[in-house]
Structure formats: structure tokens, C-alpha cells
């Protein structure tokens, strides 16, 4: 196995596409003077779902994790391979996560470039951060953590269950699952359900020259990392016990 071409590049590009389309739909819905301004929560949910749809196709050869919580969940399930031909090892897990975080940061940067003139408009700094990273509607770190655990458990457990389903809907099934999670459980925290999706873009937000950007809210950043990892791990353990 060539680690670069068989693992790193597909996961990087898949996560990049996820964030380009996901951050892009948020930018369209909430930034000033866009065509989609005020598009609402369901527009954002469907945009993220279609971002997952695209990302899963791009990274299909690696099992299309595009999410450290999925990678961790597969490891916790006791599986021998992350994807066909990619054994579960610490080194391979490291490369999955590294590629995902880097891809997410680049994808968010591309979304920023696409909406550069709208980022230049006057807006609450929290709105501009919201294009990149999640944040709670009611800040309560413990309960926000619980929400992310539950939402990510749902994602990873159902994704792992897809492998035991007689109907193979592929990326469409994952896309619709993400839309459903966003519409159902996404309200309290913005449903990161993916540490790379939040951490990589938060780094990009901190580094990019965004006009009037304000804080990157690092005080909250542990929630969309720890919550999804715990939720994914629990899902993996349960899936491993059942299937």
C-alpha cells in the first residue's frame, strides 16, 4: 500500500470537498448580501448532507471516513481493516486523522476565498466564525458535550450498520443521515459530529486575514473534538458487540 496515494490523498481531498461545500452553504445562508442570505437551517442541513455526499465519493477508496470519529469508531469496533487493503494500525489511524484535519482546513479556506467579498462586509464576528466552526446556541460545556456525543454516536453507529444492510445506497445513505442528524439533533450545538470538520477550519479562521473576524473561540473548541470522539468510540464498541 502506498500511504500517500492510497490513504492520505483521498482522505484529504474528500474532507476538503466536505468543508468546501459545507462551509460554503453556511456562508451562503448567513453572510451579508449573498444570494442565499437567510436561507435557514434546513438549507444548511441539506448543504452539509450534499457536502458529505461529494466527500464520500471522492474518498471512497479509503472507506470515506472523512471524520476522525468514524476512524476511531472503526478501530473501537475491533475491525481488522479501516477499508479494504488498509489495516487498522496506529500509523494508519494517524494518517487518516492528519489528512482529514488538513483537508478540512483547506476546504474551509477555499470557501472563504469564494465568499471573500462577503466576509469583507460588516457582520458580527460570531457570524463569520460560524462559517468555519460550530458553536452552541446556549453555552453549557457539559450539556454541549453530551449533545455532540449523542449526535456522533448516531452518525457512527448507523454508518457502521450500513455495512450489514442488504441495501447498498452508498454515499446517498450517509448524506441523508447527516441531513437527518442536523435537522433532529443539530439545534443545540450546530452538530460538529466530526473533530476535523471543526478543528481544521478553526485553525484556518485563526490564521486567515478575515476582516473583523474576532475570536476563534478556542475555549469551546474541545467540545466538538472530545464529544465526537467519545460518541464514535461508544458507537464502535456497540457495533462490534452486535455485528
XYZ file of C-alpha atoms in Angstrom, residues 4-225:
222
model
C 0.240 8.854 0.143
C -1.908 7.833 -2.833
C -3.970 5.092 -1.174
C -4.777 6.821 2.131
C -3.640 10.402 2.663
C -4.655 11.956 -0.655
C -8.199 10.508 -0.860
C -8.992 11.399 2.760
C -7.515 14.869 2.311
C -9.486 15.568 -0.871
C -12.700 14.028 0.459
C -12.609 16.109 3.639
C -11.624 19.178 1.636
C -14.702 18.755 -0.554
C -16.898 18.207 2.511
C -15.768 21.510 4.031
C -15.791 23.475 0.793
C -19.466 22.657 0.278
C -20.401 22.587 3.977
C -18.746 25.866 4.948
C -19.918 27.242 1.614
C -23.585 26.635 2.344
C -23.229 28.218 5.779
C -21.556 31.247 4.197
C -24.366 31.498 1.649
C -27.018 31.321 4.365
C -25.595 33.716 6.954
C -23.132 36.174 5.394
C -24.369 39.600 4.233
C -25.517 40.225 0.640
C -25.293 36.645 -0.655
C -27.898 35.093 -2.955
C -28.850 32.683 -0.175
C -28.818 35.058 2.803
C -31.475 33.981 5.297
C -31.830 30.563 3.674
C -32.359 28.941 7.060
C -31.415 25.836 8.978
C -32.758 23.236 6.542
C -30.801 24.790 3.680
C -27.683 24.411 5.808
C -28.611 20.813 6.715
C -29.074 19.817 3.084
C -25.906 21.631 2.043
C -23.874 19.693 4.610
C -25.533 16.453 3.549
C -24.589 17.068 -0.066
C -21.083 18.005 1.049
C -20.848 14.591 2.713
C -22.251 13.004 -0.462
C -19.462 14.566 -2.538
C -16.750 13.875 0.014
C -17.685 10.208 0.374
C -17.453 9.685 -3.370
C -14.064 11.407 -3.561
C -12.649 9.329 -0.660
C -14.454 6.088 -1.450
C -11.220 4.088 -1.857
C -10.282 4.688 1.807
C -13.704 3.826 3.153
C -14.523 7.554 3.043
C -14.096 8.209 6.741
C -13.542 11.982 6.246
C -14.052 12.181 10.015
C -11.754 11.139 12.900
C -14.812 9.953 14.859
C -15.539 7.401 12.116
C -11.901 6.298 12.073
C -11.925 5.930 15.855
C -15.274 4.136 15.777
C -13.971 1.555 13.308
C -10.918 0.994 15.499
C -13.117 0.623 18.593
C -15.339 -1.893 16.802
C -12.457 -4.359 16.623
C -12.286 -4.314 12.815
C -9.053 -5.515 11.244
C -9.171 -3.020 8.372
C -10.104 0.643 8.107
C -11.030 -0.113 4.495
C -10.155 -2.967 2.113
C -6.371 -3.181 1.950
C -5.806 -0.636 4.773
C -5.116 -2.465 8.064
C -6.054 -0.973 11.414
C -2.743 0.259 12.800
C -1.760 3.282 14.871
C 0.240 4.677 11.942
C -2.658 4.388 9.506
C -5.011 5.930 12.059
C -2.603 8.848 12.441
C -2.515 9.433 8.690
C -6.303 9.278 8.420
C -6.754 11.942 11.083
C -3.920 14.148 9.823
C -5.266 14.094 6.267
C -8.779 14.853 7.495
C -7.737 17.873 9.561
C -5.563 19.271 6.759
C -8.283 18.716 4.175
C -10.858 20.417 6.377
C -8.619 23.468 6.841
C -8.015 23.770 3.092
C -11.694 23.249 2.250
C -12.730 25.992 4.662
C -10.080 28.279 3.181
C -11.474 27.695 -0.316
C -14.961 28.563 0.954
C -13.517 31.767 2.440
C -11.949 32.679 -0.906
C -15.227 32.030 -2.724
C -17.036 34.396 -0.338
C -14.167 36.846 0.243
C -16.147 39.987 -0.654
C -18.973 38.950 1.666
C -16.523 38.377 4.515
C -15.373 41.955 3.886
C -18.887 43.232 4.645
C -19.736 44.329 8.172
C -21.133 41.453 10.241
C -20.985 40.140 13.783
C -17.637 38.351 14.267
C -19.578 35.324 15.561
C -21.356 35.090 12.209
C -18.037 34.969 10.368
C -16.696 32.333 12.770
C -19.902 30.348 12.234
C -18.906 29.725 8.620
C -15.806 27.922 9.857
C -16.666 26.257 13.150
C -19.561 25.281 15.356
C -20.777 26.997 18.488
C -23.634 26.410 20.914
C -26.862 28.378 20.997
C -26.845 28.051 24.802
C -23.314 27.703 26.157
C -23.132 24.905 28.709
C -19.962 22.950 28.111
C -21.178 19.777 29.810
C -24.531 19.650 28.005
C -22.961 20.758 24.724
C -20.564 17.829 25.114
C -23.493 15.459 25.731
C -25.238 16.711 22.585
C -22.138 16.081 20.465
C -21.694 12.603 21.970
C -25.298 11.660 21.143
C -25.226 13.136 17.639
C -21.920 11.484 16.741
C -22.951 8.171 18.262
C -25.952 8.273 15.932
C -23.759 9.037 12.925
C -21.103 6.410 13.525
C -23.386 3.621 14.731
C -25.700 3.975 11.740
C -22.760 4.261 9.320
C -21.273 1.049 10.732
C -24.707 -0.554 10.487
C -24.833 0.252 6.771
C -22.160 -2.400 6.216
C -24.599 -5.031 7.451
C -27.562 -3.796 5.415
C -28.788 -5.767 2.386
C -29.457 -2.469 0.571
C -26.377 -0.585 -0.580
C -27.223 3.093 -1.043
C -23.578 4.123 -0.668
C -22.859 7.857 -0.257
C -26.542 8.778 -0.550
C -27.342 6.935 2.671
C -24.647 8.801 4.598
C -25.721 12.123 3.096
C -29.338 11.620 4.148
C -28.220 10.514 7.611
C -26.266 13.753 8.061
C -29.286 15.801 6.917
C -31.420 13.933 9.451
C -28.965 14.434 12.295
C -28.725 18.144 11.533
C -32.490 18.586 11.415
C -33.118 16.489 14.522
C -30.180 16.884 16.907
C -28.210 19.749 15.404
C -30.015 22.645 17.049
C -28.111 22.970 20.336
C -24.520 22.942 19.027
C -24.581 23.071 15.236
C -23.707 19.340 15.101
C -19.969 19.224 14.509
C -20.082 15.382 14.723
C -16.574 15.487 13.252
C -13.453 16.784 15.035
C -11.663 17.551 11.756
C -14.670 19.484 10.438
C -14.412 21.859 13.400
C -10.713 21.896 14.313
C -9.188 22.335 10.837
C -11.430 25.270 9.888
C -10.964 26.857 13.332
C -7.219 26.878 12.648
C -7.912 28.423 9.229
C -10.116 31.082 10.848
C -7.334 31.942 13.296
C -4.747 32.294 10.514
C -6.683 33.892 7.649
C -6.840 37.686 7.214
C -10.611 37.909 7.730
C -11.870 41.467 8.115
C -13.395 41.995 11.564
C -13.179 38.326 12.446
C -12.831 38.498 16.231
C -12.042 35.495 18.424
C -11.744 31.895 17.172
C -13.397 30.770 20.453
C -10.751 28.244 21.451
C -12.415 27.912 24.859
C -15.204 25.937 23.186
C -13.015 24.025 20.732
C -12.563 20.952 22.948
C -16.300 20.151 22.825
C -16.506 19.367 19.073
C -13.330 17.299 19.404
